[in-house]
């Protein structure tokens, strides 16, 4: 049997938990059968940062990037390997240049989605550029912040246009708070956005063709934000949430992204749809962590074995044609968007691939999560994240949640295994 070897590169910042899990699972997976009797094997490496000649050929066939959103040397390397070498990237640096919230809001509004009313106001403080004083004196229009807020209506949110990790986000109830927040915004560029009084907050994590929709509790401390809840949305709302996430991802060619939606009644309001480096930490995802690792492994292997080609062009016209179809109702447009997104992610082929080529992966991951190796990762992760006096509490907390996952997953896989009781 001919063997094709693929090298996966991880471009990492400070994370240890999911990369270690990803490496372990990929190694346990072993060779995967491809078309024409070929066998595919996978090597994995953590990428180091060093000078590169622009004509060097990279050794990697696929790169998962968690670093380039703030570190520009690897970002430029990613652009080079995308443009010159066709390396498959999660995510492409070209598309995540649109990973400010702003571009995602624009795309979603253009596609007819229910983004709350949003206004972008100019910088509060002068921009650090010698030309600013002249330009602003000549061209900056004075504006009435109060009038904008009145028009949107209180309460509203003021938050950075590029956002992330709640930096600079405030909820504003009146003109005093409005001015205090704007004065404090300094060099940040801010959106004002109508506050949605929501019933439920759904956070979905998409990895390639898969999406996990989770009930999110933003007011809770980090380790309690994701609730384990399998049926918190009506089927129709759940379907809309998945469709919007896939749609935005397909539109921008994002393959590893998280999305936030606020739900009031049957209305779905997308508010945060662009996270170049979505949270996949064991300590925050807990019960959902094995799903995330499995989805990352499956999507990487699928892309490599099937020779999926990265697409740099966005083909926005195809999405806009649906948006502009005057004869179609909103549900019909959503169904059409979903078909387009599923076609981009080759959903059917992907699920068929997982069922036929990776039938043993579920068991491999279950075995691993139920075993001592994973427990060690859990303990090491807690020790690296929390202060010493909280270690016991968080180790017990995570063991409980992962033990629950092991029980649920064992039942799902047909009760073939019983939880050993170790956790
Ligand atoms: N329009 C809104 N209505 C209600 N809550 C909001 C709104 N915008 C933001 N929030 C709250 O603020 C949090 C942070 O805002 P978000 O846009 O997600 O920024 P970040 O990128 O920093 O996560 C959200 O998780 C949500 O709890
Ligand atoms: Mg957010």
Coordinates of C-alpha atoms and ligand atoms in Angstrom, one line a residue:
X1 CA 0.0 0.0 0.0
X2 CA 1.4 3.4 -0.9
X3 CA 1.9 5.6 2.1
X4 CA 1.5 9.4 1.9
X5 CA 2.9 11.3 4.8
X6 CA 1.4 14.7 5.9
X7 CA 3.1 17.1 8.2
X8 CA 0.8 19.2 10.4
X9 CA 2.3 22.3 12.0
X10 CA 0.9 24.0 15.1
X11 CA 1.7 27.7 15.4
X12 CA 1.2 28.3 19.1
X13 CA 1.4 31.0 21.8
X14 CA 1.1 30.0 25.4
X15 CA -1.4 27.1 25.2
X16 CA -0.4 23.6 26.2
X17 CA -3.7 21.8 26.8
X18 CA -5.3 21.4 23.5
X19 CA -2.1 21.0 21.5
X20 CA -1.0 18.1 23.8
X21 CA -4.4 16.6 23.3
X22 CA -4.4 17.0 19.6
X23 CA -0.9 15.5 19.3
X24 CA -1.9 12.5 21.4
X25 CA -5.1 11.7 19.5
X26 CA -3.4 12.1 16.1
X27 CA -0.7 9.7 17.2
X28 CA -3.2 7.2 18.5
X29 CA -5.2 7.4 15.3
X30 CA -2.4 6.0 13.1
X31 CA -2.6 5.7 9.3
X32 CA -5.9 6.5 7.6
X33 CA -7.1 4.8 4.4
X34 CA -7.6 7.2 1.4
X35 CA -8.7 6.8 -2.1
X36 CA -7.1 4.2 -4.5
X37 CA -5.8 2.0 -1.8
X38 CA -3.5 4.7 -0.4
X39 CA -2.7 5.0 3.2
X40 CA -2.1 8.4 4.9
X41 CA 0.1 9.0 7.9
X42 CA 0.4 12.2 9.9
X43 CA 3.3 13.8 11.6
X44 CA 2.9 16.8 13.8
X45 CA 5.3 19.5 14.9
X46 CA 5.2 22.7 16.8
X47 CA 6.4 25.5 14.5
X48 CA 9.3 27.6 15.6
X49 CA 9.9 31.2 14.6
X50 CA 13.0 31.9 12.6
X51 CA 14.1 33.9 9.5
X52 CA 12.7 32.5 6.3
X53 CA 13.6 33.1 2.7
X54 CA 10.4 33.9 0.7
X55 CA 11.3 31.2 -1.8
X56 CA 11.9 28.5 0.8
X57 CA 9.4 25.6 0.5
X58 CA 7.7 24.9 3.8
X59 CA 7.6 21.4 5.1
X60 CA 4.1 21.7 6.3
X61 CA 0.9 20.6 4.5
X62 CA -1.5 22.0 7.0
X63 CA -1.1 24.6 9.7
X64 CA -3.3 25.4 12.7
X65 CA -2.5 29.0 13.7
X66 CA -3.1 30.4 17.2
X67 CA -0.5 33.0 17.1
X68 CA -0.5 35.3 14.1
X69 CA -3.4 37.4 15.3
X70 CA -0.9 39.3 17.4
X71 CA 2.6 38.2 16.3
X72 CA 3.3 39.5 12.8
X73 CA 6.4 37.6 11.8
X74 CA 4.5 34.3 11.7
X75 CA 1.6 36.1 10.2
X76 CA 3.7 37.1 7.2
X77 CA 5.0 33.6 7.0
X78 CA 1.5 32.3 6.8
X79 CA 0.7 34.7 4.0
X80 CA 3.7 33.5 2.1
X81 CA 2.8 29.8 2.5
X82 CA -0.8 30.5 1.6
X83 CA 0.1 32.5 -1.5
X84 CA 3.2 30.7 -2.7
X85 CA 2.8 27.1 -1.5
X86 CA -0.9 26.4 -1.2
X87 CA -0.5 25.2 2.5
X88 CA -3.9 24.5 4.1
X89 CA -4.5 26.9 6.9
X90 CA -6.9 27.2 9.9
X91 CA -7.4 30.1 9.5
X92 CA -6.1 32.0 6.5
X93 CA -4.3 35.2 7.5
X94 CA -6.1 37.0 4.6
X95 CA -9.5 36.3 5.9
X96 CA -8.8 36.9 9.5
X97 CA -7.6 40.4 8.6
X98 CA -11.4 40.8 8.5
X99 CA -11.6 39.3 11.9
X100 CA -12.6 42.5 13.5
X101 CA -16.2 42.4 14.6
X102 CA -16.9 45.2 12.2
X103 CA -16.5 43.3 9.0
X104 CA -18.5 40.4 10.2
X105 CA -21.3 42.9 11.2
X106 CA -21.2 44.4 7.7
X107 CA -21.4 41.0 6.1
X108 CA -24.2 39.8 8.3
X109 CA -26.3 43.0 7.8
X110 CA -25.7 42.7 4.0
X111 CA -27.0 39.1 4.2
X112 CA -30.1 40.3 6.0
X113 CA -29.3 39.0 9.5
X114 CA -30.6 40.6 12.7
X115 CA -27.4 42.4 14.0
X116 CA -28.5 44.9 16.6
X117 CA -28.3 48.6 15.5
X118 CA -24.6 49.6 15.5
X119 CA -22.7 52.8 14.9
X120 CA -19.0 53.3 14.6
X121 CA -17.8 56.5 16.1
X122 CA -14.4 58.2 15.4
X123 CA -11.5 57.8 17.8
X124 CA -11.7 59.8 21.1
X125 CA -8.0 60.5 21.2
X126 CA -5.9 61.7 18.3
X127 CA -4.4 59.0 16.2
X128 CA -0.6 58.8 16.6
X129 CA 0.4 60.2 13.2
X130 CA 2.0 63.5 12.3
X131 CA -0.7 64.1 9.7
X132 CA -3.6 63.7 12.1
X133 CA -3.9 67.3 13.4
X134 CA -4.3 68.7 9.9
X135 CA -6.5 65.9 8.6
X136 CA -8.8 66.0 11.6
X137 CA -9.1 69.8 11.6
X138 CA -10.0 69.8 8.0
X139 CA -12.1 66.7 7.6
X140 CA -13.3 65.4 11.0
X141 CA -17.0 66.3 11.3
X142 CA -18.0 67.2 14.8
X143 CA -20.8 65.0 16.0
X144 CA -23.3 64.7 18.7
X145 CA -22.6 61.5 20.7
X146 CA -25.8 62.0 22.8
X147 CA -28.0 62.2 19.7
X148 CA -26.5 58.9 18.4
X149 CA -27.1 57.2 21.7
X150 CA -30.7 58.6 21.8
X151 CA -31.4 57.3 18.4
X152 CA -30.1 53.8 19.2
X153 CA -31.8 54.0 22.6
X154 CA -30.5 53.1 26.1
X155 CA -29.3 50.7 27.3
X156 CA -26.6 50.2 24.8
X157 CA -23.1 48.7 24.6
X158 CA -19.9 50.5 23.8
X159 CA -17.2 48.1 22.6
X160 CA -14.1 48.1 20.4
X161 CA -14.7 47.5 16.7
X162 CA -12.2 44.7 16.7
X163 CA -13.0 43.3 20.2
X164 CA -11.9 40.3 22.0
X165 CA -11.9 39.0 25.6
X166 CA -14.3 41.7 26.7
X167 CA -11.6 44.3 26.6
X168 CA -13.1 47.8 26.7
X169 CA -16.7 46.6 26.7
X170 CA -19.2 48.5 28.8
X171 CA -23.0 48.6 29.2
X172 CA -24.3 52.1 29.1
X173 CA -27.5 53.2 30.7
X174 CA -27.5 57.0 30.5
X175 CA -25.6 60.0 29.0
X176 CA -23.2 60.2 32.0
X177 CA -22.1 56.6 31.4
X178 CA -21.9 57.2 27.7
X179 CA -19.5 60.1 28.0
X180 CA -17.4 58.4 30.7
X181 CA -17.0 55.3 28.5
X182 CA -16.2 57.4 25.4
X183 CA -13.6 59.5 27.3
X184 CA -12.0 56.3 28.6
X185 CA -11.9 54.7 25.1
X186 CA -8.8 56.7 24.3
X187 CA -7.0 55.1 21.3
X188 CA -9.6 52.4 20.8
X189 CA -12.1 52.6 18.0
X190 CA -15.6 52.0 19.3
X191 CA -19.0 50.8 18.3
X192 CA -22.1 51.8 20.0
X193 CA -24.6 49.0 19.8
X194 CA -28.2 48.5 21.0
X195 CA -28.3 46.2 24.0
X196 CA -30.4 43.1 23.5
X197 CA -32.4 42.0 26.5
X198 CA -32.0 38.3 25.9
X199 CA -33.4 35.1 27.3
X200 CA -30.5 32.8 26.4
X201 CA -26.9 33.3 25.2
X202 CA -25.6 30.7 22.7
X203 CA -21.9 30.4 22.0
X204 CA -21.1 28.1 19.1
X205 CA -17.7 26.8 18.2
X206 CA -17.3 25.8 14.6
X207 CA -14.4 23.6 13.3
X208 CA -14.7 22.9 9.6
X209 CA -18.1 21.3 8.9
X210 CA -19.0 20.8 12.6
X211 CA -20.6 23.2 15.0
X212 CA -21.2 22.8 18.8
X213 CA -23.8 25.2 20.2
X214 CA -23.3 25.7 23.9
X215 CA -25.3 27.6 26.5
X216 CA -23.1 30.4 27.6
X217 CA -23.4 32.3 30.9
X218 CA -21.3 35.5 30.5
X219 CA -21.8 36.7 34.1
X220 CA -20.3 33.5 35.6
X221 CA -16.6 33.0 36.3
X222 CA -14.6 31.5 33.5
X223 CA -14.9 27.8 34.6
X224 CA -18.8 28.1 34.8
X225 CA -19.5 30.0 31.6
X226 CA -20.3 27.0 29.5
X227 CA -23.2 25.1 30.9
X228 CA -23.7 21.5 30.0
X229 CA -27.2 21.7 28.5
X230 CA -28.2 19.7 25.5
X231 CA -31.6 21.1 24.7
X232 CA -31.7 24.8 25.6
X233 CA -32.9 26.0 22.2
X234 CA -36.0 25.2 20.2
X235 CA -35.1 23.1 17.1
X236 CA -35.8 26.1 14.8
X237 CA -33.7 28.5 16.8
X238 CA -30.9 25.9 17.2
X239 CA -31.0 25.5 13.4
X240 CA -30.8 29.2 12.8
X241 CA -27.8 29.6 15.2
X242 CA -25.9 26.8 13.4
X243 CA -26.8 28.2 10.0
X244 CA -25.6 31.7 10.9
X245 CA -22.3 30.4 12.3
X246 CA -21.6 28.3 9.2
X247 CA -22.8 31.0 6.9
X248 CA -20.4 33.6 8.3
X249 CA -17.6 31.1 8.3
X250 CA -18.2 30.1 4.8
X251 CA -18.5 33.7 3.7
X252 CA -15.1 34.6 5.1
X253 CA -13.5 31.1 4.7
X254 CA -13.0 30.9 8.4
X255 CA -12.7 27.2 9.5
X256 CA -12.0 27.6 13.2
X257 CA -14.1 30.3 14.8
X258 CA -16.5 30.9 17.6
X259 CA -19.7 32.9 17.4
X260 CA -22.0 34.5 20.0
X261 CA -25.8 34.9 19.5
X262 CA -28.3 36.4 21.9
X263 CA -31.8 34.8 21.7
X264 CA -35.0 36.5 22.7
X265 CA -38.1 34.4 22.1
X266 CA -37.6 33.0 18.6
X267 CA -35.4 36.0 17.5
X268 CA -31.7 35.4 17.0
X269 CA -29.3 38.3 17.3
X270 CA -25.7 37.7 16.3
X271 CA -23.2 39.9 18.2
X272 CA -19.7 38.5 18.1
X273 CA -18.8 36.4 15.0
X274 CA -15.1 36.9 14.5
X275 CA -12.6 35.2 16.7
X276 CA -9.4 34.3 14.9
X277 CA -8.2 32.3 17.9
X278 CA -11.4 30.9 19.6
X279 CA -11.2 29.7 23.1
X280 CA -10.6 25.9 23.2
X281 CA -9.1 25.8 26.7
X282 CA -9.8 22.6 28.7
X283 CA -10.6 24.8 31.7
X284 CA -13.3 26.7 29.9
X285 CA -14.7 24.1 27.5
X286 CA -14.5 21.2 30.0
X287 CA -17.3 18.8 28.9
X288 CA -17.0 20.0 25.3
X289 CA -13.2 19.7 25.1
X290 CA -13.1 16.2 23.7
X291 CA -15.6 17.2 21.0
X292 CA -13.3 20.1 20.0
X293 CA -10.2 18.0 19.8
X294 CA -11.9 15.3 17.9
X295 CA -13.4 17.9 15.4
X296 CA -9.9 19.5 14.9
X297 CA -8.4 16.1 14.3
X298 CA -11.2 15.0 11.9
X299 CA -11.2 18.2 9.9
X300 CA -7.4 18.3 9.5
X301 CA -7.3 14.7 8.5
X302 CA -10.2 15.1 6.1
X303 CA -8.6 18.2 4.4
X304 CA -5.3 16.4 4.0
X305 CA -6.5 13.0 2.9
X306 CA -9.0 14.3 0.4
X307 CA -6.7 17.0 -0.9
X308 CA -9.1 19.8 -0.1
X309 CA -7.8 23.0 -1.6
X310 CA -7.7 26.2 0.3
X311 CA -9.7 29.0 -1.2
X312 CA -8.4 32.5 -0.9
X313 CA -11.1 34.2 -3.0
X314 CA -14.4 34.9 -1.2
X315 CA -16.9 34.7 -4.0
X316 CA -19.2 37.1 -2.1
X317 CA -21.5 37.4 -5.2
X318 CA -22.9 34.0 -4.6
X319 CA -24.0 35.0 -1.1
X320 CA -25.3 38.4 -2.1
X321 CA -27.4 36.8 -4.9
X322 CA -29.4 35.0 -2.2
X323 CA -29.6 38.1 0.0
X324 CA -31.0 40.1 -3.0
X325 CA -33.5 37.5 -4.1
X326 CA -36.7 39.4 -3.7
X327 CA -38.9 36.4 -4.3
X328 CA -37.5 34.5 -1.4
X329 CA -38.7 34.7 2.2
X330 CA -36.2 34.9 5.1
X331 CA -36.5 31.2 6.0
X332 CA -35.9 30.3 2.3
X333 CA -32.9 32.5 2.3
X334 CA -31.6 30.9 5.4
X335 CA -32.1 27.5 3.8
X336 CA -30.2 28.7 0.7
X337 CA -27.4 30.1 2.8
X338 CA -27.1 26.8 4.6
X339 CA -26.8 24.9 1.4
X340 CA -24.1 27.2 0.2
X341 CA -22.2 26.9 3.5
X342 CA -22.6 23.1 3.6
X343 CA -21.3 23.0 0.0
X344 CA -18.3 25.1 1.0
X345 CA -17.5 22.8 3.9
X346 CA -18.3 19.7 1.9
X347 CA -20.5 18.6 4.8
X348 CA -21.9 15.4 3.3
X349 CA -18.5 14.2 2.1
X350 CA -17.0 15.1 5.4
X351 CA -19.5 13.1 7.4
X352 CA -19.2 10.2 5.1
X353 CA -15.4 10.4 5.4
X354 CA -15.6 10.3 9.2
X355 CA -18.0 7.4 9.2
X356 CA -16.0 5.3 6.7
X357 CA -12.4 6.3 7.3
X358 CA -12.3 7.2 11.0
X359 CA -14.9 4.8 12.5
X360 CA -12.6 4.0 15.4
X361 CA -11.8 7.6 16.4
X362 CA -14.7 7.9 18.9
X363 CA -13.4 4.9 20.8
X364 CA -9.8 6.2 20.7
X365 CA -10.8 9.5 22.2
X366 CA -13.1 7.9 24.8
X367 CA -10.3 5.5 25.9
X368 CA -7.9 8.4 26.2
X369 CA -10.2 10.7 28.1
X370 CA -11.2 7.9 30.5
X371 CA -7.5 7.0 31.1
X372 CA -4.6 8.2 33.3
X373 CA -2.9 10.1 30.5
X374 CA -5.7 12.6 30.1
X375 CA -6.1 12.9 33.9
X376 CA -2.4 13.9 34.0
X377 CA -3.1 16.6 31.3
X378 CA -6.1 17.8 33.4
X379 CA -4.0 18.1 36.5
X380 CA -1.1 19.8 34.7
X381 CA -3.4 22.2 33.1
X382 CA -5.1 23.2 36.4
X383 CA -1.7 23.6 38.0
X384 CA -0.6 26.0 35.2
X385 CA -3.8 28.0 35.2
X386 CA -4.9 28.4 38.9
X387 CA -3.1 29.4 42.1
X388 CA -2.0 26.6 44.4
X389 CA -4.9 26.9 46.9
X390 CA -7.4 26.4 44.1
X391 CA -5.9 23.3 42.6
X392 CA -7.9 20.7 44.4
X393 CA -11.2 22.5 43.8
X394 CA -10.6 22.8 40.1
X395 CA -9.2 19.3 39.6
X396 CA -12.3 17.9 41.2
X397 CA -14.5 20.2 39.2
X398 CA -13.0 19.2 35.9
X399 CA -12.8 15.5 36.7
X400 CA -16.5 15.7 37.5
X401 CA -17.4 17.3 34.2
X402 CA -15.1 15.1 32.1
X403 CA -16.4 12.0 34.0
X404 CA -19.9 13.1 33.0
X405 CA -18.7 13.3 29.4
X406 CA -17.2 9.8 29.6
X407 CA -20.5 8.4 30.9
X408 CA -22.6 10.2 28.2
X409 CA -20.2 9.2 25.5
X410 CA -20.0 5.6 26.6
X411 CA -23.8 5.5 26.5
X412 CA -23.8 7.1 23.1
X413 CA -21.4 4.6 21.7
X414 CA -23.8 1.8 22.7
X415 CA -22.9 1.2 26.3
X416 CA -20.1 -1.0 25.2
X417 CA -17.9 0.5 27.9
X418 CA -18.7 1.4 31.4
X419 CA -17.1 4.3 33.2
X420 CA -14.4 2.7 35.3
X421 CA -15.3 4.8 38.2
X422 CA -11.8 6.3 38.4
X423 CA -13.3 9.6 37.7
Ligands
LIG1 N1 -25.7 44.2 21.9 C1 -25.5 43.6 23.0 N2 -26.6 43.2 23.8 C2 -26.4 42.6 25.0 N3 -25.2 42.2 25.5 C3 -24.1 42.5 24.7 C4 -24.2 43.2 23.5 N4 -23.0 43.3 23.0 C5 -22.1 42.8 23.9 N5 -22.8 42.3 25.0 C6 -22.2 41.6 26.2 O1 -20.9 42.0 26.3 C7 -20.1 40.8 26.1 C8 -18.8 41.2 25.3 O2 -19.2 41.7 24.0 P1 -18.6 41.1 22.7 O3 -19.2 41.8 21.5 O4 -18.8 39.6 22.7 O5 -17.1 41.4 22.8 P2 -15.7 40.5 23.0 O6 -15.2 40.3 21.6 O7 -14.8 41.3 23.8 O8 -16.2 39.2 23.5 C9 -20.9 39.8 25.4 O9 -20.5 38.5 25.7 C10 -22.3 40.1 26.0 O10 -22.4 39.5 27.3
LIG2 MG1 -17.6 38.0 22.8

